[in-house]
C-alpha cells in the first residue's frame, strides 16, 4: 500500500501552496500513512524520493524551507505512527530473521537480473509470466531459477522506453529527477543479482530481502519521463513519427 503513496508525495512537493503549513501537514499525513503501511523499502523510497526532488527540482532559495517542512512532517508522521513503531521494535528481536539471521543468498534472491532490463523495451521477452505456470516461462535463468520475479514485468510502455533516450539530456521540470531516480532504482535492484555465488553463504548485515521492490521507483521514474516526453513531442513541429510507429508496433 505504501507504494501507491509515492506519486502523491511528489505531487505535494511539486505543486505551489499558499500556506506552507498546508504543505507540511499534507506531507506529514502521507508519510504517516506510509509508516503505518509498514514496509521498510517504501518508507525509504518516500523519504529519499522527496529529498531528491527537493535537491534537484527546487530553487536554491526555497530548498532550506522545504527541507525544514520535510523534517517537521517526518516528525509528525513518526508521532502518529509511534505506537506501531514501538510495538514493531519490541517484536522484531523475537522474529526468525533476528534470531537466526539471513544469508546473502536469501537477501538477494529476489533481485533483478541484468537480462530482465530487456523488459524495458519488450513487455514479456521471457514468456507469459503472468500465468504463473512454469511451462510458460523459458527464461528461468533471468529470474534466478524462478518462474517469475516479484513483478511479472518491468515494462512501463513504449513511450517510456523512447523517453529513456530522448529525455536523457532534457532540462524539462522533473526530467533530471526522473533520470537520477531511475539510476538509483536500477542500481539498488540490479546490482545485488551480480553477487558471486561463492559469497552467498555469508551472513547479511541487514535482515532485509527482496531488492526487486525498489523497481517500483524505476516505474515511477519511467512514468515521469514518459509524461515529459509526451509534452516535448507534442510541442515540436517535427515529431519522431518513425520512432512512434515502431513503439506502437
C-alpha positions as a Python dict, from the first residue, in 0.01 Angstrom:
ca = {
    (1, 'X'): (0, 0, 0),
    (2, 'X'): (287, 238, 69),
    (3, 'X'): (393, 221, -295),
    (4, 'X'): (71, 390, -405),
    (5, 'X'): (160, 694, -193),
    (6, 'X'): (488, 773, -372),
    (7, 'X'): (339, 977, -661),
    (8, 'X'): (124, 1177, -417),
    (9, 'X'): (425, 1266, -202),
    (10, 'X'): (600, 1408, -508),
    (11, 'X'): (281, 1589, -607),
    (12, 'X'): (268, 1759, -267),
    (13, 'X'): (629, 1873, -312),
    (14, 'X'): (583, 1995, -669),
    (15, 'X'): (259, 2192, -650),
    (16, 'X'): (250, 2554, -523),
    (17, 'X'): (100, 2609, -179),
    (18, 'X'): (-47, 2933, -49),
    (19, 'X'): (29, 2837, 308),
    (20, 'X'): (348, 2647, 399),
    (21, 'X'): (175, 2476, 691),
    (22, 'X'): (-68, 2314, 447),
    (23, 'X'): (219, 2150, 263),
    (24, 'X'): (374, 2038, 591),
    (25, 'X'): (50, 1878, 710),
    (26, 'X'): (-7, 1708, 374),
    (27, 'X'): (345, 1565, 376),
    (28, 'X'): (303, 1456, 737),
    (29, 'X'): (-25, 1278, 663),
    (30, 'X'): (114, 1089, 363),
    (31, 'X'): (435, 995, 545),
    (32, 'X'): (231, 875, 843),
    (33, 'X'): (22, 652, 616),
    (34, 'X'): (344, 523, 461),
    (35, 'X'): (487, 440, 803),
    (36, 'X'): (165, 267, 904),
    (37, 'X'): (181, 61, 584),
    (38, 'X'): (496, -76, 748),
    (39, 'X'): (724, -158, 457),
    (40, 'X'): (1084, -50, 502),
    (41, 'X'): (1150, -24, 128),
    (42, 'X'): (862, 210, 51),
    (43, 'X'): (927, 426, 357),
    (44, 'X'): (1289, 464, 245),
    (45, 'X'): (1180, 538, -113),
    (46, 'X'): (936, 802, 13),
    (47, 'X'): (1197, 987, 217),
    (48, 'X'): (1472, 954, -45),
    (49, 'X'): (1235, 1048, -327),
    (50, 'X'): (1111, 1366, -158),
    (51, 'X'): (1463, 1468, -52),
    (52, 'X'): (1591, 1402, -405),
    (53, 'X'): (1310, 1608, -556),
    (54, 'X'): (1388, 1899, -325),
    (55, 'X'): (1759, 1880, -411),
    (56, 'X'): (1716, 1856, -789),
    (57, 'X'): (1390, 2029, -879),
    (58, 'X'): (1356, 2328, -648),
    (59, 'X'): (1528, 2664, -649),
    (60, 'X'): (1818, 2709, -410),
    (61, 'X'): (1641, 2986, -225),
    (62, 'X'): (1347, 2759, -144),
    (63, 'X'): (1537, 2442, -55),
    (64, 'X'): (1610, 2520, 308),
    (65, 'X'): (1244, 2596, 378),
    (66, 'X'): (1131, 2276, 207),
    (67, 'X'): (1387, 2070, 398),
    (68, 'X'): (1257, 2220, 722),
    (69, 'X'): (898, 2135, 625),
    (70, 'X'): (1002, 1780, 538),
    (71, 'X'): (1174, 1743, 876),
    (72, 'X'): (865, 1869, 1061),
    (73, 'X'): (638, 1648, 851),
    (74, 'X'): (854, 1345, 921),
    (75, 'X'): (844, 1425, 1292),
    (76, 'X'): (464, 1447, 1285),
    (77, 'X'): (446, 1120, 1093),
    (78, 'X'): (670, 946, 1347),
    (79, 'X'): (447, 1069, 1629),
    (80, 'X'): (135, 946, 1451),
    (81, 'X'): (287, 601, 1391),
    (82, 'X'): (472, 583, 1724),
    (83, 'X'): (255, 309, 1885),
    (84, 'X'): (310, 81, 1587),
    (85, 'X'): (680, 167, 1565),
    (86, 'X'): (734, 86, 1935),
    (87, 'X'): (539, -240, 1907),
    (88, 'X'): (738, -338, 1598),
    (89, 'X'): (1070, -254, 1763),
    (90, 'X'): (978, -478, 2058),
    (91, 'X'): (861, -759, 1828),
    (92, 'X'): (1149, -763, 1579),
    (93, 'X'): (1404, -926, 1818),
    (94, 'X'): (1171, -1226, 1850),
    (95, 'X'): (1145, -1298, 1477),
    (96, 'X'): (1328, -1574, 1290),
    (97, 'X'): (1525, -1317, 1093),
    (98, 'X'): (1660, -1152, 1407),
    (99, 'X'): (1733, -1477, 1591),
    (100, 'X'): (1877, -1685, 1306),
    (101, 'X'): (1995, -1408, 1076),
    (102, 'X'): (1990, -1425, 697),
    (103, 'X'): (2245, -1525, 436),
    (104, 'X'): (2334, -1303, 144),
    (105, 'X'): (2182, -1558, -94),
    (106, 'X'): (1846, -1520, 83),
    (107, 'X'): (1865, -1142, 91),
    (108, 'X'): (1942, -1108, -280),
    (109, 'X'): (1715, -1390, -404),
    (110, 'X'): (1454, -1150, -541),
    (111, 'X'): (1675, -904, -723),
    (112, 'X'): (1666, -813, -1091),
    (113, 'X'): (1893, -987, -1339),
    (114, 'X'): (2053, -754, -1597),
    (115, 'X'): (1886, -972, -1864),
    (116, 'X'): (1548, -852, -1740),
    (117, 'X'): (1630, -497, -1847),
    (118, 'X'): (1512, -616, -2190),
    (119, 'X'): (1163, -584, -2037),
    (120, 'X'): (1200, -206, -2055),
    (121, 'X'): (1155, -242, -2433),
    (122, 'X'): (963, -570, -2476),
    (123, 'X'): (678, -649, -2231),
    (124, 'X'): (733, -1024, -2179),
    (125, 'X'): (1053, -1138, -2353),
    (126, 'X'): (1089, -1448, -2132),
    (127, 'X'): (738, -1587, -2164),
    (128, 'X'): (392, -1530, -2025),
    (129, 'X'): (499, -1477, -1664),
    (130, 'X'): (155, -1354, -1560),
    (131, 'X'): (19, -1707, -1598),
    (132, 'X'): (231, -1832, -1303),
    (133, 'X'): (283, -2156, -1495),
    (134, 'X'): (643, -2285, -1514),
    (135, 'X'): (586, -2423, -1864),
    (136, 'X'): (502, -2074, -1996),
    (137, 'X'): (840, -1923, -1898),
    (138, 'X'): (1157, -2013, -2089),
    (139, 'X'): (1399, -1759, -1937),
    (140, 'X'): (1438, -1923, -1597),
    (141, 'X'): (1794, -1801, -1552),
    (142, 'X'): (1675, -1442, -1591),
    (143, 'X'): (1454, -1496, -1286),
    (144, 'X'): (1710, -1677, -1073),
    (145, 'X'): (1557, -2020, -1143),
    (146, 'X'): (1208, -1896, -1054),
    (147, 'X'): (908, -1880, -1284),
    (148, 'X'): (888, -1502, -1231),
    (149, 'X'): (1004, -1224, -1000),
    (150, 'X'): (802, -1017, -756),
    (151, 'X'): (675, -823, -1060),
    (152, 'X'): (568, -1003, -1375),
    (153, 'X'): (742, -739, -1591),
    (154, 'X'): (929, -409, -1571),
    (155, 'X'): (760, -284, -1889),
    (156, 'X'): (622, 68, -1848),
    (157, 'X'): (507, 133, -2203),
    (158, 'X'): (672, 205, -2536),
    (159, 'X'): (668, 580, -2474),
    (160, 'X'): (869, 527, -2155),
    (161, 'X'): (1126, 322, -2347),
    (162, 'X'): (1159, 603, -2603),
    (163, 'X'): (1184, 863, -2328),
    (164, 'X'): (1493, 697, -2180),
    (165, 'X'): (1686, 804, -2488),
    (166, 'X'): (1513, 1123, -2595),
    (167, 'X'): (1484, 1276, -2248),
    (168, 'X'): (1826, 1180, -2112),
    (169, 'X'): (1965, 1532, -2151),
    (170, 'X'): (1639, 1723, -2141),
    (171, 'X'): (1603, 2002, -1887),
    (172, 'X'): (1226, 1993, -1858),
    (173, 'X'): (1099, 2013, -1496),
    (174, 'X'): (1110, 1669, -1338),
    (175, 'X'): (1329, 1514, -1608),
    (176, 'X'): (1654, 1533, -1414),
    (177, 'X'): (1484, 1398, -1101),
    (178, 'X'): (1340, 1108, -1301),
    (179, 'X'): (1679, 1024, -1455),
    (180, 'X'): (1857, 1017, -1118),
    (181, 'X'): (1574, 821, -955),
    (182, 'X'): (1582, 567, -1239),
    (183, 'X'): (1957, 522, -1198),
    (184, 'X'): (1931, 476, -822),
    (185, 'X'): (1640, 231, -853),
    (186, 'X'): (1811, 15, -1115),
    (187, 'X'): (2140, 14, -925),
    (188, 'X'): (1970, -89, -599),
    (189, 'X'): (1762, -364, -762),
    (190, 'X'): (2004, -498, -1027),
    (191, 'X'): (2349, -489, -863),
    (192, 'X'): (2257, -740, -586),
    (193, 'X'): (2188, -1000, -857),
    (194, 'X'): (2557, -984, -956),
    (195, 'X'): (2672, -1117, -619),
    (196, 'X'): (2912, -1412, -676),
    (197, 'X'): (2756, -1742, -572),
    (198, 'X'): (3057, -1819, -354),
    (199, 'X'): (2961, -1534, -122),
    (200, 'X'): (2600, -1640, -82),
    (201, 'X'): (2667, -1832, 242),
    (202, 'X'): (2793, -1524, 425),
    (203, 'X'): (2575, -1358, 687),
    (204, 'X'): (2394, -1046, 573),
    (205, 'X'): (2447, -729, 779),
    (206, 'X'): (2079, -644, 725),
    (207, 'X'): (1792, -890, 752),
    (208, 'X'): (1608, -731, 459),
    (209, 'X'): (1537, -918, 138),
    (210, 'X'): (1376, -860, -200),
    (211, 'X'): (1575, -572, -359),
    (212, 'X'): (1336, -604, -653),
    (213, 'X'): (1088, -395, -455),
    (214, 'X'): (1299, -89, -538),
    (215, 'X'): (1198, -135, -903),
    (216, 'X'): (878, 49, -811),
    (217, 'X'): (1088, 367, -810),
    (218, 'X'): (1207, 281, -1160),
    (219, 'X'): (847, 252, -1279),
    (220, 'X'): (769, 589, -1122),
    (221, 'X'): (1073, 748, -1289),
    (222, 'X'): (977, 600, -1627),
    (223, 'X'): (626, 735, -1587),
    (224, 'X'): (757, 1087, -1529),
    (225, 'X'): (994, 1058, -1826),
    (226, 'X'): (712, 933, -2048),
    (227, 'X'): (486, 1221, -1944),
    (228, 'X'): (761, 1472, -2011),
    (229, 'X'): (842, 1309, -2346),
    (230, 'X'): (476, 1337, -2447),
    (231, 'X'): (483, 1711, -2374),
    (232, 'X'): (806, 1756, -2572),
    (233, 'X'): (682, 1558, -2873),
    (234, 'X'): (355, 1750, -2874),
    (235, 'X'): (526, 2089, -2868),
    (236, 'X'): (768, 2016, -3151),
    (237, 'X'): (678, 2071, -3515),
    (238, 'X'): (889, 1775, -3625),
    (239, 'X'): (773, 1479, -3422),
    (240, 'X'): (954, 1144, -3416),
    (241, 'X'): (679, 972, -3614),
    (242, 'X'): (902, 687, -3728),
    (243, 'X'): (1004, 605, -3370),
    (244, 'X'): (645, 639, -3252),
    (245, 'X'): (537, 394, -3522),
    (246, 'X'): (798, 140, -3410),
    (247, 'X'): (693, 195, -3049),
    (248, 'X'): (329, 135, -3133),
    (249, 'X'): (420, -184, -3317),
}
